[in-house]
Tab-separated table of C-alpha atoms and ligand atoms in Angstrom:
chain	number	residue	atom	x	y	z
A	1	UNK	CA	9.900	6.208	-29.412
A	2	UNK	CA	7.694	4.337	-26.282
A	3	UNK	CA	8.188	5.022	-22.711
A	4	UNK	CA	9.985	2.486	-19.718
A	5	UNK	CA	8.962	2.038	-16.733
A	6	UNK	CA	11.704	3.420	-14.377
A	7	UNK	CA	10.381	3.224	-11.250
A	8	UNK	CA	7.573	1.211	-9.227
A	9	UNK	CA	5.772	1.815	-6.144
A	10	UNK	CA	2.562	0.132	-4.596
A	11	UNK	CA	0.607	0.316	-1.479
A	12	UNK	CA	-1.637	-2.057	-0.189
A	13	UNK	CA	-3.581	-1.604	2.958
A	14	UNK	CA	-2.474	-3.582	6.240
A	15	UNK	CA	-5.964	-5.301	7.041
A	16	UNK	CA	-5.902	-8.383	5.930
A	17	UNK	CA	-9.785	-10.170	4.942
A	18	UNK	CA	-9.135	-14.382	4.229
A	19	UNK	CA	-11.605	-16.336	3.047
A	20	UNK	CA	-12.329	-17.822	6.471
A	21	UNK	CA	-13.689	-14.393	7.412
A	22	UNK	CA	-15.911	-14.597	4.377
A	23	UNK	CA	-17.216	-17.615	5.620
A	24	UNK	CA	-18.328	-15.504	8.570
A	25	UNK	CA	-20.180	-13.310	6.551
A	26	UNK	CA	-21.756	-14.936	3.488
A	27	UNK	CA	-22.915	-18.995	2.260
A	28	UNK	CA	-19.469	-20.117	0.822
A	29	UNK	CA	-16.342	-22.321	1.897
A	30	UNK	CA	-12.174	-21.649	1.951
A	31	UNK	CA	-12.230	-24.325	-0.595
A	32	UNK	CA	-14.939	-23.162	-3.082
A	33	UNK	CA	-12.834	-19.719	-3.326
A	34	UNK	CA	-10.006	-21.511	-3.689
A	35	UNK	CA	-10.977	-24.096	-6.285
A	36	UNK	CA	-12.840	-21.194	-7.717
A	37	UNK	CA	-10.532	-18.103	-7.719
A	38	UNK	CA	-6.752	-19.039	-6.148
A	39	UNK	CA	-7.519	-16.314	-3.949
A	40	UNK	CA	-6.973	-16.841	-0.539
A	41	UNK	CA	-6.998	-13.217	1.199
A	42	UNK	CA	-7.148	-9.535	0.079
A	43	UNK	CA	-6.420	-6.088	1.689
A	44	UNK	CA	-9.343	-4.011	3.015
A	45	UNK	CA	-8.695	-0.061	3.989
A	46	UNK	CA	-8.819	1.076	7.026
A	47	UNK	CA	-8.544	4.669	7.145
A	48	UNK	CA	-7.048	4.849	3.896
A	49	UNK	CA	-9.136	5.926	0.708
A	50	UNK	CA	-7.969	5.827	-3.411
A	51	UNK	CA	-6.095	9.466	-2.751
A	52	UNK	CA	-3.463	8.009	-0.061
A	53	UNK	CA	-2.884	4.809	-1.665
A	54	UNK	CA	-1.951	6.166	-4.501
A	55	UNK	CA	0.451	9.060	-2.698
A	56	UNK	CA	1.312	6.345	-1.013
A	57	UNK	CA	2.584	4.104	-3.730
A	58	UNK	CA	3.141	7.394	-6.156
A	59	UNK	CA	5.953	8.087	-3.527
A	60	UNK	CA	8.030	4.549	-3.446
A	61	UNK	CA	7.833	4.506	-7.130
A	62	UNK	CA	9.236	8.300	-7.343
A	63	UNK	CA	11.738	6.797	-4.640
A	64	UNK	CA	12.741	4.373	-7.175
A	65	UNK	CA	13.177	5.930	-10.054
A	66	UNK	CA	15.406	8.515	-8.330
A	67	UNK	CA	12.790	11.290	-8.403
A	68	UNK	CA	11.703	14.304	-7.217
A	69	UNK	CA	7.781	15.439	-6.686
A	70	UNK	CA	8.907	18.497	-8.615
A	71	UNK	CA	9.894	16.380	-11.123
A	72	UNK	CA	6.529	15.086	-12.349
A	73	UNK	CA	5.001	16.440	-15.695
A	74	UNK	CA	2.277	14.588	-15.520
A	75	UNK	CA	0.366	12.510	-13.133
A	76	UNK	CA	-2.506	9.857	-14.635
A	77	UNK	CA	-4.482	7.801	-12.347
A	78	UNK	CA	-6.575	5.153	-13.510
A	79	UNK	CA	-9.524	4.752	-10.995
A	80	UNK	CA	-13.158	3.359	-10.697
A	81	UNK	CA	-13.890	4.289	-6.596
A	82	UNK	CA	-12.858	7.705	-6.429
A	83	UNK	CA	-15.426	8.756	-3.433
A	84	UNK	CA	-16.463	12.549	-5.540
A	85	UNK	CA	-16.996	13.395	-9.197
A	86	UNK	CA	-14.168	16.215	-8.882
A	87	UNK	CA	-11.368	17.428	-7.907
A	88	UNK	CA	-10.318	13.983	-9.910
A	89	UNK	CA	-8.036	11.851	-7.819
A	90	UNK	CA	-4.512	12.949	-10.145
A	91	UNK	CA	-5.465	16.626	-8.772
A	92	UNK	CA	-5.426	15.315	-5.321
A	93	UNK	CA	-2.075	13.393	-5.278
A	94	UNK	CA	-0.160	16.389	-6.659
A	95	UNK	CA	-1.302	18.714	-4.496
A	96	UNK	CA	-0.359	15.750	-1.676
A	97	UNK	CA	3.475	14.995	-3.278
A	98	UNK	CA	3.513	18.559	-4.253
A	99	UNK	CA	4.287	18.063	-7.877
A	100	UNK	CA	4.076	21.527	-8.630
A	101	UNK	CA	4.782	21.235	-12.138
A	102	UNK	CA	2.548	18.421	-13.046
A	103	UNK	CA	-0.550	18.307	-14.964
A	104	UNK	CA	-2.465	15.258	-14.469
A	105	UNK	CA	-6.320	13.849	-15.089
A	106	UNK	CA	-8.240	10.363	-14.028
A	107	UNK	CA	-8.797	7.734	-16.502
A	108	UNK	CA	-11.526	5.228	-15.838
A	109	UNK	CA	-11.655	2.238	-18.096
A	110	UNK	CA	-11.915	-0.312	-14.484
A	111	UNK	CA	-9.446	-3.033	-14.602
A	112	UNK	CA	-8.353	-2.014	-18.000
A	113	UNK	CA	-7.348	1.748	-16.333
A	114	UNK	CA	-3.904	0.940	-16.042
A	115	UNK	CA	-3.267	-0.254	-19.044
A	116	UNK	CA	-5.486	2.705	-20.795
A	117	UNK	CA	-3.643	5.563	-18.711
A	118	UNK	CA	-0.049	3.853	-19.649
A	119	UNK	CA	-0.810	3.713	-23.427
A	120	UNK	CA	-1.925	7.305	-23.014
A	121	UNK	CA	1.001	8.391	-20.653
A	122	UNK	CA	3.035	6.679	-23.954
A	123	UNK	CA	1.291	8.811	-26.716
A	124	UNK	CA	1.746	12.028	-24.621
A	125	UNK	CA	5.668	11.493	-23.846
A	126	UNK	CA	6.288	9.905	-27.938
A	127	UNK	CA	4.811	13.820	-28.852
A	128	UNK	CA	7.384	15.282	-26.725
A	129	UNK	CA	4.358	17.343	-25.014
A	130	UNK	CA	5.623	15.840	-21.741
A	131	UNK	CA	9.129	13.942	-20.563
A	132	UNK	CA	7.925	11.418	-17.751
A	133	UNK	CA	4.933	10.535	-16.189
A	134	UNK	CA	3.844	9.131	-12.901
A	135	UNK	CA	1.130	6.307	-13.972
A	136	UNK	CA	-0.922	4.956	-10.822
A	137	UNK	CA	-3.918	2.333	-10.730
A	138	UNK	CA	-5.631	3.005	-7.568
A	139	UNK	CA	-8.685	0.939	-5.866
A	140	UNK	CA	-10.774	1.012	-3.224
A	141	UNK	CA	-12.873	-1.581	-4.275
A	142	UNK	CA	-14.195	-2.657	-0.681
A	143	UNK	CA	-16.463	0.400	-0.670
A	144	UNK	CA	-18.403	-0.645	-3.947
A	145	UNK	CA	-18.583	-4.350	-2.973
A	146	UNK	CA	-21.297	-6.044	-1.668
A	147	UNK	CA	-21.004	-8.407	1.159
A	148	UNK	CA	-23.623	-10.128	0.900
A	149	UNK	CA	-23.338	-11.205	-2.405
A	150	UNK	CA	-21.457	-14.600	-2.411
A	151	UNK	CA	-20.639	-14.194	-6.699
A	152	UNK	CA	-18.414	-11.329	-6.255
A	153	UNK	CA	-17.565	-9.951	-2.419
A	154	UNK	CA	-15.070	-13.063	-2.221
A	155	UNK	CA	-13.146	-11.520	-5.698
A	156	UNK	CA	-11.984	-7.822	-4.712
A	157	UNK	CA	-9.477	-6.112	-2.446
A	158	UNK	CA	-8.159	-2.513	-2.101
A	159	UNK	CA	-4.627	-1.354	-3.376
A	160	UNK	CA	-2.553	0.640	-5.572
A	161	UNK	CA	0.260	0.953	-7.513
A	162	UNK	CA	2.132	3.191	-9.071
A	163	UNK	CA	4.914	3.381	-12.096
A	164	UNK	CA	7.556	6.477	-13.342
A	165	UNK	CA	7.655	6.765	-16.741
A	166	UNK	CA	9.958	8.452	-19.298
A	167	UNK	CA	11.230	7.805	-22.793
A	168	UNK	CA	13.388	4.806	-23.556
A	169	UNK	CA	16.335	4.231	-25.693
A	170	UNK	CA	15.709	2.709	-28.896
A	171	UNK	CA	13.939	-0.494	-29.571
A	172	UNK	CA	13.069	-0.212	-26.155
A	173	UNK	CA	10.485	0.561	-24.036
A	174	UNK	CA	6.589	0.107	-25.327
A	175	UNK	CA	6.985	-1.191	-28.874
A	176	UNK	CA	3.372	-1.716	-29.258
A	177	UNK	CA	-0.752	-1.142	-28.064
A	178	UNK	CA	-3.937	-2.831	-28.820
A	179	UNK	CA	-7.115	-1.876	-26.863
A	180	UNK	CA	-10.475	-2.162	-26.709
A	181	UNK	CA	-14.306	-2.327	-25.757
A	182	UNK	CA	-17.324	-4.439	-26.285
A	183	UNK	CA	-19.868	-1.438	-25.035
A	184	UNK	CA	-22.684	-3.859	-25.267
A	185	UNK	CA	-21.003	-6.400	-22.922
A	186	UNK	CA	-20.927	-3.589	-20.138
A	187	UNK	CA	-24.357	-5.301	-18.594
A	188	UNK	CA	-22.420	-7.972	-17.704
A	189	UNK	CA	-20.826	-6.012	-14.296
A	190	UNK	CA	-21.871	-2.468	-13.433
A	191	UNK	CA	-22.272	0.130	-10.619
A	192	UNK	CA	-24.057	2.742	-10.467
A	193	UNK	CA	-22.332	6.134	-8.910
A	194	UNK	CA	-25.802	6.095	-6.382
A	195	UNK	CA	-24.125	5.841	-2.798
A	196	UNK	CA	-26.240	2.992	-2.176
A	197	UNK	CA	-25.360	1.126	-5.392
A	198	UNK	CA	-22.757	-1.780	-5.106
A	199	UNK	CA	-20.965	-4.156	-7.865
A	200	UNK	CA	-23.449	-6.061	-10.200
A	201	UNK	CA	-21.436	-8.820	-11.890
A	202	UNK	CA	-22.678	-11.732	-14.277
A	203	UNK	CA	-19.278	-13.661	-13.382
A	204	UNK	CA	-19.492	-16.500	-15.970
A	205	UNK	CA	-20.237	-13.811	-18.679
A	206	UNK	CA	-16.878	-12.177	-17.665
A	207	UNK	CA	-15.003	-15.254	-17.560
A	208	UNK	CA	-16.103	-16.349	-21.091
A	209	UNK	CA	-15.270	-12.477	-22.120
A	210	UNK	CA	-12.233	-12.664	-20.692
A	211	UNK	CA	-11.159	-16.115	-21.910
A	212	UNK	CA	-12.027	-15.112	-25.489
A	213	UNK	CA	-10.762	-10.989	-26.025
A	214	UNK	CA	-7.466	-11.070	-23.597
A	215	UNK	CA	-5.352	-13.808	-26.007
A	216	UNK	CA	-6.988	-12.513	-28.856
A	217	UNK	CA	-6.083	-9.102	-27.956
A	218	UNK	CA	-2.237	-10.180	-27.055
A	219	UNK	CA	-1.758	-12.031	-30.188
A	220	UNK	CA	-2.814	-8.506	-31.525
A	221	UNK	CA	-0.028	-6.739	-29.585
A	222	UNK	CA	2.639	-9.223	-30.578
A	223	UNK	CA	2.081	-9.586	-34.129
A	224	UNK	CA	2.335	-5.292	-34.471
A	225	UNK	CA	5.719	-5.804	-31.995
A	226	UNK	CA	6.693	-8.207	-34.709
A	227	UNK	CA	6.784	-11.126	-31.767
A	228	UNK	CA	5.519	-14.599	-31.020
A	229	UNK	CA	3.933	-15.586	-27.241
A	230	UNK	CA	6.831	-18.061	-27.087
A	231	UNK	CA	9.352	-15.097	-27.391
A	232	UNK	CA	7.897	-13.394	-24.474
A	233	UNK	CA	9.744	-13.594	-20.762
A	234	UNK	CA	6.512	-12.678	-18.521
A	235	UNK	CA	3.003	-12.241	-18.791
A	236	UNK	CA	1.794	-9.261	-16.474
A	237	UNK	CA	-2.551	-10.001	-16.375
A	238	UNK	CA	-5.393	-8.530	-14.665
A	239	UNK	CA	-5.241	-10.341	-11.521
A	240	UNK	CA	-8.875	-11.878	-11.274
A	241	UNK	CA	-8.806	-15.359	-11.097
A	242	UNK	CA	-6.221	-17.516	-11.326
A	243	UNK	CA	-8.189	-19.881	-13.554
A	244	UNK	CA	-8.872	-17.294	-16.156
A	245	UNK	CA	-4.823	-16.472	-15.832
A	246	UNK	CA	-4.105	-20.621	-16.854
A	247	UNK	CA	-7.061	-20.329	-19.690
A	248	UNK	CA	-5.508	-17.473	-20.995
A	249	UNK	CA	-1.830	-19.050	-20.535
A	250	UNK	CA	-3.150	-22.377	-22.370
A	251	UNK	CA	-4.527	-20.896	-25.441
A	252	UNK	CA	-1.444	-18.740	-26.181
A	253	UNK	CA	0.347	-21.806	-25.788
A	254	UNK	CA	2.527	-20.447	-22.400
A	255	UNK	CA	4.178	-22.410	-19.776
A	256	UNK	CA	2.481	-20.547	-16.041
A	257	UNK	CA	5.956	-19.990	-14.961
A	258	UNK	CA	5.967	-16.898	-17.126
A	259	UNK	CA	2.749	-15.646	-15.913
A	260	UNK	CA	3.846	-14.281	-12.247
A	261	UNK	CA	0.396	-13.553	-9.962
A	262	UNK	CA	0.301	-12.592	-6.590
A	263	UNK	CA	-4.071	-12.830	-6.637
A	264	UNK	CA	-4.233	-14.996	-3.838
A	265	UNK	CA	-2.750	-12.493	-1.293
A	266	UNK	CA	-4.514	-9.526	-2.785
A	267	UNK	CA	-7.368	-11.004	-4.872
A	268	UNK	CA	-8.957	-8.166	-7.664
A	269	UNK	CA	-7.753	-4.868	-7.254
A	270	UNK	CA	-8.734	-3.696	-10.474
A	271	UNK	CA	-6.332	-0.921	-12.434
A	272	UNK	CA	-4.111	-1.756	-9.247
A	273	UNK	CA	-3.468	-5.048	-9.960
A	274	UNK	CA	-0.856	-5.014	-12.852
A	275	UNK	CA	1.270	-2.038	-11.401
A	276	UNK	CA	1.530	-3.912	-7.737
A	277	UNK	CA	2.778	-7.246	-9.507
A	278	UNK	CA	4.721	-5.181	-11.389
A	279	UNK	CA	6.355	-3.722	-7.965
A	280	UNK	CA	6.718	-7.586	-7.236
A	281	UNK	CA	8.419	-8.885	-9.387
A	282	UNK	CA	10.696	-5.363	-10.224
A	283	UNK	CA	11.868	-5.773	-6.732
A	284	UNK	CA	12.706	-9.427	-6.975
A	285	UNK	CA	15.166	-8.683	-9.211
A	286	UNK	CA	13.543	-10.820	-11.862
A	287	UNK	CA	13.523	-8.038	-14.675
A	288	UNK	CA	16.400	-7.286	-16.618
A	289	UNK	CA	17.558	-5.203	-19.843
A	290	UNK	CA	15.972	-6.339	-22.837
A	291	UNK	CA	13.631	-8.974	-21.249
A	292	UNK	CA	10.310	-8.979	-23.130
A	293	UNK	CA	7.505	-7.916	-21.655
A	294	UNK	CA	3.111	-8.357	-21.829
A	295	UNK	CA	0.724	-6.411	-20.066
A	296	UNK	CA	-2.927	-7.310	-20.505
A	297	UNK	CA	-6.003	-7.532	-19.170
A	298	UNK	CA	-9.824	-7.115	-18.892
A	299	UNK	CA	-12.341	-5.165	-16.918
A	300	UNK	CA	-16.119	-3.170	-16.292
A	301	UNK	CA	-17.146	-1.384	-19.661
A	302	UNK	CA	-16.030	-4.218	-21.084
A	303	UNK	CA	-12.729	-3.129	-21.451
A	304	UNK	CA	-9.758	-5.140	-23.096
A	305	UNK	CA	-6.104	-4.102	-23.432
A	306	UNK	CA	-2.482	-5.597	-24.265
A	307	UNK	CA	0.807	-3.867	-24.821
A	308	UNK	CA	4.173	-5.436	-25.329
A	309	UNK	CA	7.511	-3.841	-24.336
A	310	UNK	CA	10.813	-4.358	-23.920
A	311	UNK	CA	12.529	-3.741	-20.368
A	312	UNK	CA	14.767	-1.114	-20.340
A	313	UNK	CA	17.061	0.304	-17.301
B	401	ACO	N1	-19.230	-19.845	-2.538
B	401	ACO	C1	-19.889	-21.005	-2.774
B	401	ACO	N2	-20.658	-21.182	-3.866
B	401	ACO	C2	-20.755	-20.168	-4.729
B	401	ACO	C3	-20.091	-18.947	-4.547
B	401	ACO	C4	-19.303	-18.793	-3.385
B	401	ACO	N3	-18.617	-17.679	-3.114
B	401	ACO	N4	-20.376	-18.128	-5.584
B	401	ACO	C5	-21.181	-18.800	-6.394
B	401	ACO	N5	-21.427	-20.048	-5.885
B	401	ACO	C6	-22.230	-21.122	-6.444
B	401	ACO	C7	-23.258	-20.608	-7.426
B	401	ACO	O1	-24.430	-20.219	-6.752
B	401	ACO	C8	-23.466	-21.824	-8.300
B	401	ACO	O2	-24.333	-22.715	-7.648
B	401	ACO	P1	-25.450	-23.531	-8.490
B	401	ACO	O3	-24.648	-24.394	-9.421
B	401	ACO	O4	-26.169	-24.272	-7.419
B	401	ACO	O5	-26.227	-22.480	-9.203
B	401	ACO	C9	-22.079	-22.487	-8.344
B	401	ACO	O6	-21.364	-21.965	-7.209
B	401	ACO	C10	-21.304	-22.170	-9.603
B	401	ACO	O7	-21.406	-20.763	-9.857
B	401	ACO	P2	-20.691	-20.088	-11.081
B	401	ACO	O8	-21.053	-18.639	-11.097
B	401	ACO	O9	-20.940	-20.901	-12.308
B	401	ACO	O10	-19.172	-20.275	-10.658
B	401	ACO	P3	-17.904	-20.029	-11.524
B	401	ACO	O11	-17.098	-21.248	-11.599
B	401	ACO	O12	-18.211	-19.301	-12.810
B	401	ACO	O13	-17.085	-19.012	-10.608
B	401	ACO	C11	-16.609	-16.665	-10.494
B	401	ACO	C12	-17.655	-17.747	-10.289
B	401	ACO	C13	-15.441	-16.947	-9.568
B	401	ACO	C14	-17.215	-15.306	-10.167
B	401	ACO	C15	-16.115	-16.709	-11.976
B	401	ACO	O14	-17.216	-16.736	-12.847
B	401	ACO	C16	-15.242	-15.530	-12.341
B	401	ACO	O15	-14.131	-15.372	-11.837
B	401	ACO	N6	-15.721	-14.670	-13.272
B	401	ACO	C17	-14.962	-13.494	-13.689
B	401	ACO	C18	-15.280	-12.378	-12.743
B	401	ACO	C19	-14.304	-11.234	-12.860
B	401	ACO	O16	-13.175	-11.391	-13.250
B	401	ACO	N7	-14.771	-10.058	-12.473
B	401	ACO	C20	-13.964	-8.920	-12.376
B	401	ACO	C21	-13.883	-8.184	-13.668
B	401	ACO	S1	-12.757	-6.915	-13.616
B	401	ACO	C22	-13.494	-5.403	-13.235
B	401	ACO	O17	-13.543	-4.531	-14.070
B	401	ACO	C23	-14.048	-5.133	-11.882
């Protein structure tokens, strides 16, 4: 048995930052980001921390699915800029929705927390040891970023978003999971949890990790769903750069019209990223019954991580 997705939610701050206000701030150029990245603007909190965005988006996706806070059994947030050690961030939202009878824990694996708190949400629900599951990838990235660093303050934005979860018919649902980390990699972008810290990233060591493990890793996932790439309707990836999304496109041998991305409005919002597209593109209408389905992506530790499902209603 593997879980759908019955419901999606996100929340992205109002405050828009472009790259023309980057200009403002550090040595680089509109067209360099561009070129660069595809991204063109991303959200930046005001007010709002990694608890309320993911109420926030926690609540449209309940909304969606049909839902009740009462409902939840459990509640797993996938989060790398929670602002204290404890009470974790899942504690916080259900005492905000009050989702009385919800369990619920944080799951940090950075832009790979999604996908790790899904596959986990799946393993709990196929033992019957819960029924649904409220899965959220919440970011507050801005506080961890540093803007004086030209590499990496023009990448991230702040966000979440947030999918309901519960057990799908047969042959539906999450048919299969590969994930992974290179611990050894993990130099390559790192923050410490001193206030003062910010993001460290060696960005062309990322790009060649990415490049390499994420179609690797989804080949992985499709050969144990029994699949091929061409089979596949979309492509959800890490939102990070839009030239790492065509890399990954052209060596699995995909046309980019089946790899949605909304990066240039909301750049790198980590574990956030594949949930909000997901919100997208659910509320486009462009899913249906039976469509096949990737998620993948990359992130800090390094991470990796691909699963392959089959929409479900
Ligand atoms: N504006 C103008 N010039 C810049 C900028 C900037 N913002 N940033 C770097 N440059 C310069 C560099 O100094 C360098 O100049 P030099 O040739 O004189 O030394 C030149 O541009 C090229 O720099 P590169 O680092 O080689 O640029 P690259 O094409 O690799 O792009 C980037 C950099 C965008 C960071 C890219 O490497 C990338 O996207 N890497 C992946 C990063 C990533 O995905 N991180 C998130 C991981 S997910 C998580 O868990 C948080």
């Amino acid at each position: 048995m593997g879980i759908k997705i019955s419901g999606t939610g996100s929340a992205v701050p109002e405050h828009v930052l472009t790259n023309a206000d980057l200009e403002k701030m550090v040595d680089t150029s509109d067209e360099w980001i561009v070129e660069r990245t595809g991204i063109k603007e991303r959200r930046i909190v005001k007010g709002d921390n990694v608890v309320t965005l993911a109420e926030k988006a926690c609540r449209k996706a309940l909304e969606d699915a049909g839902k009740k806070p009462e409902d939840v059994e459990l509640i797993l947030i996938a989060t790398c800029t929670l602002e204290e050690f404890f009470p974790c961030c899942a504690c916080q939202v259900q005492a905000r929705l009050g989702a009385v009878n919800a369990a619920g824990f944080d799951v940090n694996a950075a832009c790979s927390g999604f996908l790790f708190a899904l596959a986990t949400a799946n393993a709990y629900l196929s033992t019957g040891l819960y029924k649904n599951a409220l899965v959220v990838g919440s970011e507050v990235l801005s506080r961890l970023v540093d803007y004086e660093d030209r590499g990496s303050c023009i990448l991230f934005g702040d966000g979440a978003g947030a999918v309901f979860v519960e057990p799908a018919a047969e042959g539906r649902g999450i048919i299969s999971v590969v994930q992974g980390c290179d611990g050894p990699g993990g130099v390559a972008l790192h923050c410490k949890t001193d206030a003062l810290d910010k993001i460290h990233m060696d960005g062309r060591a990322v790009y060649r990790f990415a490049t390499r493990q994420v179609p690797v890793c989804i080949e992985q996932a499709l050969q144990k769903a029994g699949m091929k790439a061409e089979e596949v309707d979309l492509f959800f990836l890490h939102q990070a750069n839009l030239r790492i999304l065509e890399t990954i496109a052209k060596r699995l041998g995909i046309p980019m019209e089946k790899v949605p991305h909304n990066l240039d409005r909301y750049g790198n919002i980590s574990s956030a990223t594949i949930p909000v597209l997901l919100d997208e593109i659910k509320k486009r209408g462009k899913m249906v019954a039976g469509n096949k389905i990737v998620l993948a992506g990359f992130g800090a530790g390094l991470t990796y991580g691909a699963c392959v499902l089959v929409w479900d209603e």
